[in-house]
mmCIF file of C-alpha atoms and ligand atoms in Angstrom:
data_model
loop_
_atom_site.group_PDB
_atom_site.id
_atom_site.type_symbol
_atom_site.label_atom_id
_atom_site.label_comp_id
_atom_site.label_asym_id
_atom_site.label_seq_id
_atom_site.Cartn_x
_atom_site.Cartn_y
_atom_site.Cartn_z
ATOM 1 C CA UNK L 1 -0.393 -24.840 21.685
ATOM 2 C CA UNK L 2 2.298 -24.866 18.743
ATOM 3 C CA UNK L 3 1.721 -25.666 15.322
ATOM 4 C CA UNK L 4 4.862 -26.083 13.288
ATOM 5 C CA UNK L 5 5.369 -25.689 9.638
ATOM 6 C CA UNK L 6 8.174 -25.331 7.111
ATOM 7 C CA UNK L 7 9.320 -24.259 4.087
ATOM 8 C CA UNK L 8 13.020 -26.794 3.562
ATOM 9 C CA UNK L 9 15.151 -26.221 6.717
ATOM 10 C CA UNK L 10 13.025 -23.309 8.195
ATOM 11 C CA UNK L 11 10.397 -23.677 10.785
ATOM 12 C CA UNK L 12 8.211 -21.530 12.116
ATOM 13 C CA UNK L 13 5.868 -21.818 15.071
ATOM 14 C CA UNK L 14 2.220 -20.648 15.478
ATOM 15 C CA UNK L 15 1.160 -19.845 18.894
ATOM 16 C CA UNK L 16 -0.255 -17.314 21.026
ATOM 17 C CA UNK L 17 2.836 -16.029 21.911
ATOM 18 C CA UNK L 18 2.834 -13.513 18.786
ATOM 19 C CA UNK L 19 0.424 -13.020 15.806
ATOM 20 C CA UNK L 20 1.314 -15.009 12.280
ATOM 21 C CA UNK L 21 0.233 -13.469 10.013
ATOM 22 C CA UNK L 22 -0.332 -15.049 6.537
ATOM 23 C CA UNK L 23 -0.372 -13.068 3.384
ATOM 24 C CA UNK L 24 -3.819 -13.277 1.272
ATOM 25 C CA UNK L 25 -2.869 -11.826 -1.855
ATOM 26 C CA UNK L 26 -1.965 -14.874 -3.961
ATOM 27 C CA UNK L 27 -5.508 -15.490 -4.721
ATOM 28 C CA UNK L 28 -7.930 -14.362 -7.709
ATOM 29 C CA UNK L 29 -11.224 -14.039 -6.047
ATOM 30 C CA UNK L 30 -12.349 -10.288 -6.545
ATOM 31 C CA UNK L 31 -8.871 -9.042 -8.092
ATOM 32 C CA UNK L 32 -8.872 -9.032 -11.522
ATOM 33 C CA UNK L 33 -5.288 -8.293 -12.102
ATOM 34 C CA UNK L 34 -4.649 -11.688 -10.274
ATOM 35 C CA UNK L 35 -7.140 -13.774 -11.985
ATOM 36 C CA UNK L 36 -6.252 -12.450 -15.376
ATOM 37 C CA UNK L 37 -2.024 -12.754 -14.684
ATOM 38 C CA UNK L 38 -2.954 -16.521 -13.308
ATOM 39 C CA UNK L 39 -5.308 -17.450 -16.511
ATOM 40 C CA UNK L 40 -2.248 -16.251 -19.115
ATOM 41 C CA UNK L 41 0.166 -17.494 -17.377
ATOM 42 C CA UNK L 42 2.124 -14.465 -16.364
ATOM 43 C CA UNK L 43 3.678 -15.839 -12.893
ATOM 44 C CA UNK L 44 5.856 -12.751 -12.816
ATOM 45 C CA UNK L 45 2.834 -10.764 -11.366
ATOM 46 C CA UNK L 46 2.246 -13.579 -8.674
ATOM 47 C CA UNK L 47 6.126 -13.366 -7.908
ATOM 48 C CA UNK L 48 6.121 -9.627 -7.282
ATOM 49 C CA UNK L 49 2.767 -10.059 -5.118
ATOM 50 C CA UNK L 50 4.841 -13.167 -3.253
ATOM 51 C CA UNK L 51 7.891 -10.744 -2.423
ATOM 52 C CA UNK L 52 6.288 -7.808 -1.757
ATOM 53 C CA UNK L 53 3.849 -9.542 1.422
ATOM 54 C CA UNK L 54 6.956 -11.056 2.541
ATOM 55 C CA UNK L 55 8.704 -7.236 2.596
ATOM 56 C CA UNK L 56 5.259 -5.851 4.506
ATOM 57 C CA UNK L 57 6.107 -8.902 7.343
ATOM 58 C CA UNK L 58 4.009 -12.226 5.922
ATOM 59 C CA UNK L 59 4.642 -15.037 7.845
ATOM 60 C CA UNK L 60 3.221 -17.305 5.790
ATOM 61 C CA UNK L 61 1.857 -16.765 2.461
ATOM 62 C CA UNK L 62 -1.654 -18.517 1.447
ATOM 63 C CA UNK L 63 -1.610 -19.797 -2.503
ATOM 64 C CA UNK L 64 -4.919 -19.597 -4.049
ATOM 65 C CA UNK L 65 -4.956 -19.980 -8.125
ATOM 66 C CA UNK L 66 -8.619 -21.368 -8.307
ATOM 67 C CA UNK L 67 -10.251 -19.105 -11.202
ATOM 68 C CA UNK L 68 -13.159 -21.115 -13.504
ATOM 69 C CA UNK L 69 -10.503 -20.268 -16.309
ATOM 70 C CA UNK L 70 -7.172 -22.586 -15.107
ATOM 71 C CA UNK L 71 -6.414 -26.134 -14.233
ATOM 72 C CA UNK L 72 -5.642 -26.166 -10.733
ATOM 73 C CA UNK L 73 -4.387 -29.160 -10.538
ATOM 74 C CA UNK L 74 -1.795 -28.175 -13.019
ATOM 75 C CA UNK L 75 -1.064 -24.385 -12.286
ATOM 76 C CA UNK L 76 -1.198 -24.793 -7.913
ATOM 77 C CA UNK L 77 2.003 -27.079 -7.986
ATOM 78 C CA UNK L 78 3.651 -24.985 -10.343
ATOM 79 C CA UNK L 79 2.925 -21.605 -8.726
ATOM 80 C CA UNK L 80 3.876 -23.482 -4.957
ATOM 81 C CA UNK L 81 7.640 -24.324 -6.709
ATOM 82 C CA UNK L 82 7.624 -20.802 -7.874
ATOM 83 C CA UNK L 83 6.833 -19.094 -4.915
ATOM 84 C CA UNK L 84 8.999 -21.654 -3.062
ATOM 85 C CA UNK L 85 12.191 -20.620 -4.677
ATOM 86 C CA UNK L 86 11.326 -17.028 -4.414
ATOM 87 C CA UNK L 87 10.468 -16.511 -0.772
ATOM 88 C CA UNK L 88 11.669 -18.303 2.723
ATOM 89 C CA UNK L 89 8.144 -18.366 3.779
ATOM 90 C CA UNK L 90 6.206 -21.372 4.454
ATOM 91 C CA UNK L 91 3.242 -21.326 2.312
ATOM 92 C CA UNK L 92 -0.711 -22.229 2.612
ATOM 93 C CA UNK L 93 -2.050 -24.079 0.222
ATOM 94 C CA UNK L 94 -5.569 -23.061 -0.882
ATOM 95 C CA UNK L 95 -7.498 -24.848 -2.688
ATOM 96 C CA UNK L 96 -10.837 -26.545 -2.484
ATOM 97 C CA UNK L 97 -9.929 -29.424 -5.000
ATOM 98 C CA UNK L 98 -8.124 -32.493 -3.120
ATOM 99 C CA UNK L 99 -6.585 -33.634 -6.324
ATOM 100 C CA UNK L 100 -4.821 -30.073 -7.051
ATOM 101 C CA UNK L 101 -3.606 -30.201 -3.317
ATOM 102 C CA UNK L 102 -2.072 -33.310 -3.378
ATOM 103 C CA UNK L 103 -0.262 -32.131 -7.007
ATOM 104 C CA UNK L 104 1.146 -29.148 -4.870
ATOM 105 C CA UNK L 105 2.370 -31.502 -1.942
ATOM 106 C CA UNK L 106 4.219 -33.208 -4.075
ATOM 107 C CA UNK L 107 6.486 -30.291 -4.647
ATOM 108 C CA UNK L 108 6.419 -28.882 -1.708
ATOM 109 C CA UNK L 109 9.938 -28.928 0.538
ATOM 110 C CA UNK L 110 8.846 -28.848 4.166
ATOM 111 C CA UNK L 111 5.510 -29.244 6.280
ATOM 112 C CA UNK L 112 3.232 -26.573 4.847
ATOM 113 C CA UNK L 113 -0.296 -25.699 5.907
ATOM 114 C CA UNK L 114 -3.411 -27.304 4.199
ATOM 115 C CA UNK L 115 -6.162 -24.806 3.316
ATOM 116 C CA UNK L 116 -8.459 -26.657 4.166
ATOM 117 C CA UNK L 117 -10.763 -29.534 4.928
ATOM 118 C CA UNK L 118 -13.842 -29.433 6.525
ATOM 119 C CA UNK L 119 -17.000 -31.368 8.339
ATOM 120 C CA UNK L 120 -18.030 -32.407 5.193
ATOM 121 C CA UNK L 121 -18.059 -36.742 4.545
ATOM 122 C CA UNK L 122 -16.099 -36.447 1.255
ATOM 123 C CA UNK L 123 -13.956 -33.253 2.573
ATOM 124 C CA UNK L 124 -12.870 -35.614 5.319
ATOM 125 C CA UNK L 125 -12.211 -38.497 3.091
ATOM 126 C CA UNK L 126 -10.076 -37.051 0.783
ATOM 127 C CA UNK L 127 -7.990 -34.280 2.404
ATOM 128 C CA UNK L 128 -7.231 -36.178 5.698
ATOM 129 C CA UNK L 129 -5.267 -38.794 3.851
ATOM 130 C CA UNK L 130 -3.101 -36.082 2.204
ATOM 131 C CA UNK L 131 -2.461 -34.559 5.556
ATOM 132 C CA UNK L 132 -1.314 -37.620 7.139
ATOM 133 C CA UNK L 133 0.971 -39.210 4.233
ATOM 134 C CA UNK L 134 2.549 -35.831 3.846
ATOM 135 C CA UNK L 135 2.663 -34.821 6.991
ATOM 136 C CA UNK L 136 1.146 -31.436 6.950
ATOM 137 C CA UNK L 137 -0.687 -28.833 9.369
ATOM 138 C CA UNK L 138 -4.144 -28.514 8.512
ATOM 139 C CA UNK L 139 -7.133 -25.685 8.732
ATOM 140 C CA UNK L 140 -10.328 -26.708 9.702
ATOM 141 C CA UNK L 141 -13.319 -25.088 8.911
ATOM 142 C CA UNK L 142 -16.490 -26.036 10.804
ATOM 143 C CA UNK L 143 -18.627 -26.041 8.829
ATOM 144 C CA UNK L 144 -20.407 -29.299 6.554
ATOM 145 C CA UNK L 145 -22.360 -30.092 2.856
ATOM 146 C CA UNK L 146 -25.522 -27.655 4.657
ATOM 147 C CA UNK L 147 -22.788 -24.896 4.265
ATOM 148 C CA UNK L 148 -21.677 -22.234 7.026
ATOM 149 C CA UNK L 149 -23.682 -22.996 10.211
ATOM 150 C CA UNK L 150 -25.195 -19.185 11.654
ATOM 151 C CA UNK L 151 -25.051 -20.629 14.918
ATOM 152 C CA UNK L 152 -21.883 -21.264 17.531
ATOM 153 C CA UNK L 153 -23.152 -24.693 18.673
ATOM 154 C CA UNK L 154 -23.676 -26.109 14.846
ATOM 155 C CA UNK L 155 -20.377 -25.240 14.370
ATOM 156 C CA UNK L 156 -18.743 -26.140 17.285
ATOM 157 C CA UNK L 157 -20.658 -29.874 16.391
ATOM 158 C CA UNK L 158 -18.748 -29.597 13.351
ATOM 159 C CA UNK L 159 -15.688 -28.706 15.364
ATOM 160 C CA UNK L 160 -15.734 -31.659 16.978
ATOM 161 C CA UNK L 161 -16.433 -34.153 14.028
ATOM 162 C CA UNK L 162 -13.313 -33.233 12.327
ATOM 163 C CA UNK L 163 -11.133 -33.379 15.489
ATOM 164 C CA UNK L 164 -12.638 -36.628 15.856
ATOM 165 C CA UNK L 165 -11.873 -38.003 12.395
ATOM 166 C CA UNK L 166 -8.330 -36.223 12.282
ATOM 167 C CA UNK L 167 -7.575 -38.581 15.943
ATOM 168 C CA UNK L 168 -8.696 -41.345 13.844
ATOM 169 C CA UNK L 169 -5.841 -40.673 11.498
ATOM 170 C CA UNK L 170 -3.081 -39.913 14.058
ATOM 171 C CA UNK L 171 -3.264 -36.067 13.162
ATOM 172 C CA UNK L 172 -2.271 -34.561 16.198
ATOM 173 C CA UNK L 173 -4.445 -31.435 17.687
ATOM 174 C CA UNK L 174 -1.502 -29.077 17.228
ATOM 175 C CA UNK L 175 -1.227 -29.648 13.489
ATOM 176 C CA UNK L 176 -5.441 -28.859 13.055
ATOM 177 C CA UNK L 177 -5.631 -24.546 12.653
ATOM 178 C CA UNK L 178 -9.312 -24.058 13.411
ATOM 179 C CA UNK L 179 -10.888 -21.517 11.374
ATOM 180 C CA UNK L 180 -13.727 -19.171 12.939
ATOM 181 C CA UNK L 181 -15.359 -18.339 9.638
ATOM 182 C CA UNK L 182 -15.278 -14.660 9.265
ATOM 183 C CA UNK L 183 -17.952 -13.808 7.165
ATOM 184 C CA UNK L 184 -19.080 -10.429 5.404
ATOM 185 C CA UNK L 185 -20.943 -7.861 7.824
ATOM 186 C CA UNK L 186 -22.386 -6.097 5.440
ATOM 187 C CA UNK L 187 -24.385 -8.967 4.539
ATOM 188 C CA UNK L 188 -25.516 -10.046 8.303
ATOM 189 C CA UNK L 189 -24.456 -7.366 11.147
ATOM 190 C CA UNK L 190 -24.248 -10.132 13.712
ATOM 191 C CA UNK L 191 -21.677 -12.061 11.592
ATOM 192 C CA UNK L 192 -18.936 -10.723 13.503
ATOM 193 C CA UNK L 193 -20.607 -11.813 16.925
ATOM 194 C CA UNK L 194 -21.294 -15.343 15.995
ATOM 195 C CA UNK L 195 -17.281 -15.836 14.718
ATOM 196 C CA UNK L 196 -16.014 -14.024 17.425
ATOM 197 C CA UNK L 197 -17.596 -16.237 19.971
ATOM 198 C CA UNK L 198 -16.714 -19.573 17.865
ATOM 199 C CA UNK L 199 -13.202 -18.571 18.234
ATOM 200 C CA UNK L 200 -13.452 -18.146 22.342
ATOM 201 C CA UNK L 201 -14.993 -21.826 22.528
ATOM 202 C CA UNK L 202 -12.755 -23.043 20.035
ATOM 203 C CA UNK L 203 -9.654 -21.879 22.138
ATOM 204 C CA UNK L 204 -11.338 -22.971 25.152
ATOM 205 C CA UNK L 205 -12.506 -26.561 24.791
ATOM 206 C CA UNK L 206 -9.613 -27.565 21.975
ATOM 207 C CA UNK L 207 -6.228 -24.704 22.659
ATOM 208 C CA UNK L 208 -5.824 -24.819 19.167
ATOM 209 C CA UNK L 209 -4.204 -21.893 17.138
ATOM 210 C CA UNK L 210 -7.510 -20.449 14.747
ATOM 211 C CA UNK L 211 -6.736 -18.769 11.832
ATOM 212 C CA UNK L 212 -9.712 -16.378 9.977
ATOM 213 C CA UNK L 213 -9.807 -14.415 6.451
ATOM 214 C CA UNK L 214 -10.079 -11.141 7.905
ATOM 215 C CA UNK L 215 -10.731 -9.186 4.538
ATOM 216 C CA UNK L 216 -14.278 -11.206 4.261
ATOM 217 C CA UNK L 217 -16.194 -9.118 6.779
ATOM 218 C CA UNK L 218 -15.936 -6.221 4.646
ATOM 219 C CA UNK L 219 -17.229 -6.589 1.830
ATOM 220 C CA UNK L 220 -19.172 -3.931 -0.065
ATOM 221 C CA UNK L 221 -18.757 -1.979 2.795
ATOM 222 C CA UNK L 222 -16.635 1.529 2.757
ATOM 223 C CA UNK L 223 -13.534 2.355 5.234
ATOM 224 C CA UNK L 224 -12.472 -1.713 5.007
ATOM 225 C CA UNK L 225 -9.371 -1.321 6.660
ATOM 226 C CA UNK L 226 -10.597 -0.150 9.925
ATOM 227 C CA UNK L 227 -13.114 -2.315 10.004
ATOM 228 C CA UNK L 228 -10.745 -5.187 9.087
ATOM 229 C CA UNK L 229 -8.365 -4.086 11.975
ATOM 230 C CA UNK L 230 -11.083 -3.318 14.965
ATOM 231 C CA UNK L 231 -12.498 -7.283 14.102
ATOM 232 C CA UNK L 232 -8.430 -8.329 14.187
ATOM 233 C CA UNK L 233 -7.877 -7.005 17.026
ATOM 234 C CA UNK L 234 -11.345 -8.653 18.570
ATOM 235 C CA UNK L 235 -10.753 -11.660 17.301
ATOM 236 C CA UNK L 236 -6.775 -11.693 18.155
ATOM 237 C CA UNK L 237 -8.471 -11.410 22.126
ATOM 238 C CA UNK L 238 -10.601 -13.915 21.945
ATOM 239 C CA UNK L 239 -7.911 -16.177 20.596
ATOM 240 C CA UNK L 240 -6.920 -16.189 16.671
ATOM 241 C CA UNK L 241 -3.303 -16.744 16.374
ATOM 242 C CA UNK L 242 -2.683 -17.070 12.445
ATOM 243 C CA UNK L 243 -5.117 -14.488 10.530
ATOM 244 C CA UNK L 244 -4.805 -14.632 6.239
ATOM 245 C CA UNK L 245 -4.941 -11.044 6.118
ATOM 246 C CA UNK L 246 -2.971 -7.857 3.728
ATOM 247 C CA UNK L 247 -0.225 -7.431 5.743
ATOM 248 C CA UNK L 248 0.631 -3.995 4.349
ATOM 249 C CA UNK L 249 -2.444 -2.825 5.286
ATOM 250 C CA UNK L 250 -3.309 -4.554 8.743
ATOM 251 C CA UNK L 251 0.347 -4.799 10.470
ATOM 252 C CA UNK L 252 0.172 -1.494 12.621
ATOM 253 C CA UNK L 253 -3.229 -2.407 13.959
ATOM 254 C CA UNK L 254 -2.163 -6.094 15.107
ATOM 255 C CA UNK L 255 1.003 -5.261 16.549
ATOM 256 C CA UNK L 256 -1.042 -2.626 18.724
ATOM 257 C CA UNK L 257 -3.346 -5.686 19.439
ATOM 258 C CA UNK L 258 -0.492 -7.764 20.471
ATOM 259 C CA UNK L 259 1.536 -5.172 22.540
ATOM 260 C CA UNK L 260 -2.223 -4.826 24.136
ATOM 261 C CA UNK L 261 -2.760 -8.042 25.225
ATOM 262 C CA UNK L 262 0.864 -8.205 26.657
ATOM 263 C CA UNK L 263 2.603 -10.209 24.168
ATOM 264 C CA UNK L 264 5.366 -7.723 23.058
ATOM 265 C CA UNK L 265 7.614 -7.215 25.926
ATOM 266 C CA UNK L 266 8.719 -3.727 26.398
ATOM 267 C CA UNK L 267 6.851 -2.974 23.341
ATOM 268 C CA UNK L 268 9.703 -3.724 21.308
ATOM 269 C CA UNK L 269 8.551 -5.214 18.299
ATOM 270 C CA UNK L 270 5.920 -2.084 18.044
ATOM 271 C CA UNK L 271 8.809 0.162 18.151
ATOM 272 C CA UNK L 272 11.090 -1.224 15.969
ATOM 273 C CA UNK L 273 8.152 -1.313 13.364
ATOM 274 C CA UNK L 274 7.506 2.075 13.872
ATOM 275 C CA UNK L 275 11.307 3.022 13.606
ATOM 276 C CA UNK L 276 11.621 0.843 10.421
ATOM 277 C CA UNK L 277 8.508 3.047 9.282
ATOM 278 C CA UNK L 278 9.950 6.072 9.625
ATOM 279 C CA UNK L 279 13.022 5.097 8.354
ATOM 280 C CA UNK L 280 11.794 4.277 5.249
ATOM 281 C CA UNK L 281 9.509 7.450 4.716
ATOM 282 C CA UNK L 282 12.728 9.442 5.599
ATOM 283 C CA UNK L 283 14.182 8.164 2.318
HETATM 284 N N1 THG H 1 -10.612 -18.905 5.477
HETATM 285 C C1 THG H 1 -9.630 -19.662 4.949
HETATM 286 N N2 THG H 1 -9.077 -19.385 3.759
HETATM 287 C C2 THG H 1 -9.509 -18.337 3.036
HETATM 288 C C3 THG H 1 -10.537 -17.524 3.526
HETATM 289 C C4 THG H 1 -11.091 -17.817 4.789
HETATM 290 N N3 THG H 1 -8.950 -18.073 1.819
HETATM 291 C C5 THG H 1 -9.500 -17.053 0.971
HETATM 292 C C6 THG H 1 -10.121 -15.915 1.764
HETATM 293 N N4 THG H 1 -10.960 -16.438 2.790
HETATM 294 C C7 THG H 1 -9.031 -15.080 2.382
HETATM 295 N N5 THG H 1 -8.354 -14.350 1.369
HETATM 296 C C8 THG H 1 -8.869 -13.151 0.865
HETATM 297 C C9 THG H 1 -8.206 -12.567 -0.189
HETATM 298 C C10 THG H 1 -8.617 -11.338 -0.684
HETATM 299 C C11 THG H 1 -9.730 -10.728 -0.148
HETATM 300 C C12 THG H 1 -10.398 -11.310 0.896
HETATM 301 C C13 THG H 1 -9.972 -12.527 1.403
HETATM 302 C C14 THG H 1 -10.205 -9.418 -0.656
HETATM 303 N N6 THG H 1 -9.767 -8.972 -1.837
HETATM 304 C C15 THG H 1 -10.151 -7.693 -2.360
HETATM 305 C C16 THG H 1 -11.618 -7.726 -2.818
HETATM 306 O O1 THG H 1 -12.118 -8.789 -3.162
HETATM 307 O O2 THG H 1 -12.236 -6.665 -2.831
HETATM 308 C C17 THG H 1 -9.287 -7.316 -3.527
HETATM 309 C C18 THG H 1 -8.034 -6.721 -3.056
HETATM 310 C C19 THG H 1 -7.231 -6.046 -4.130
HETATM 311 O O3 THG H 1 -7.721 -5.816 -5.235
HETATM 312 O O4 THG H 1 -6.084 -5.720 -3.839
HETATM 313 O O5 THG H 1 -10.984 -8.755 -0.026
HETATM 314 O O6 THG H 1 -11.994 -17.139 5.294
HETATM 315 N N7 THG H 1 -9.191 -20.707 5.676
#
């Protein structure tokens, strides 16, 4: 299936073809740096982060400004037209309040992806309008007002709610982005299991592209970046298309995932990474 999005004249187009990846890094949960640069208003800091995801290879790059300390539904528009003029990315807008969302549609030029709605009555009441009147691509996370469901068939009930509801308001299936809910192992070792396997039923009953935050099932634990990369690479097979992950850190291992499962003909795009690699560390 192909999910379109924009940013003005640009689109790109998430399927299974190749990996989209979408940059994490605009967000201040667990990086003080971020949170502090957001709450003073420094947007230079944000900029620099913005550029430098879309120099490691971001796709897409997810906005998240929601610290206790800001407005959000003043700062997310402003930091969306920021990043907007800066990059010629389409962009993700994260946030879990409807009313800073629909400030940052406003601004937005193009069809951007919603982050996110979910099974939730007053999730699906408010951020399903938005995504119809402005025509956006949404991510869905199954999950509802009991919180993350630790079972595959809870959330596939979920799953089906909100594909449900989104039908009701002629959103079409290709502009939902499932999300498997990655969660951290080090708090439950069979976290990785349970998302892994909502992501091979979620491809399997809907096609849909499913996007996951890859850098949650890591916390607290040491080595995260192979950790983060082995579950990529799991959850890449099993049928995630659109991971938020950091790039930088991340691209190698997905691009090996990708050439794996026979989507990089010749192996071209994993050599001319490489070469670009080595070209740089040559200088
Ligand atoms: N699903 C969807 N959206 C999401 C998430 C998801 N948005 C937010 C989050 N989860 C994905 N983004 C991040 C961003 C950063 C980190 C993890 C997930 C992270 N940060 C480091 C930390 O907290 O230790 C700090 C990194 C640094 O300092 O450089 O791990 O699941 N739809």
């Amino acid at each position: 299936m192909e999910t379109k999005i924009s940013i003005r004249d640009k689109t790109l187009i998430i399927s299974d073809k190749k990996t989209t990846f979408i940059g994490e890094r605009i967000n201040p949960t667990g990086k003080k740096s971020m949170a502090r640069a957001l709450a003073n208003g420094d947007l230079d800091f944000v900029l620099a982060e913005a550029k430098s995801q879309v120099e490691a290879g971001a796709d897409v790059l997810d906005v998240n400004v929601g610290t206790p300390e800001v407005d959000e539904v003043k700062l997310l528009p402003e930091v969306v037209k920021l990043v907007m003029n800066e990059v010629d990315v389409p962009l993700c807008i994260d946030s879990g309040n409807p009313a800073a969302l629909e400030a940052a549609l406003k601004v937005y030029e193009g069809k951007p992806l919603i982050n996110s709605v979910n099974g939730e009555e007053k999730s699906l009441e408010k951020v399903l309008p938005l995504v119809r009147d402005f025509g956006a691509a949404v991510i869905a996370l199954p999950m509802d007002e009991k919180g993350i469901p630790q079972d595959v068939s809870t959330r596939m009930r979920i799953a089906d709610t909100i594909v449900d509801r989104c039908d009701k308001f002629d959103i079409p299936l290709e502009d939902i982005v499932f999300d498997g809910l990655a969660l951290s192992l080090g708090v439950d070792s069979n976290a990785g299991v349970t998302t892994i396997e909502t992501i091979r039923q979620l491809k399997e009953k809907y096609g849909v592209n499913i996007t996951l935050g890859a850098s949650n099932v890591s916390f607290s634990l040491p080595g995260r970046d192979v950790i983060n990369t082995v579950y990529l690479g799991i959850a890449i097979a099993a049928g995630a298309t659109c991971p938020i992950v950091d790039v930088a850190k991340v691209k190698e291992g997905v691009l090996a995932a990708d050439l794996i499962l026979g989507r990089d003909r010749h192996a071209l795009r994993y050599i001319r990474y490489w070469r670009q690699r080595q070209r740089m560390q040559a200088n």
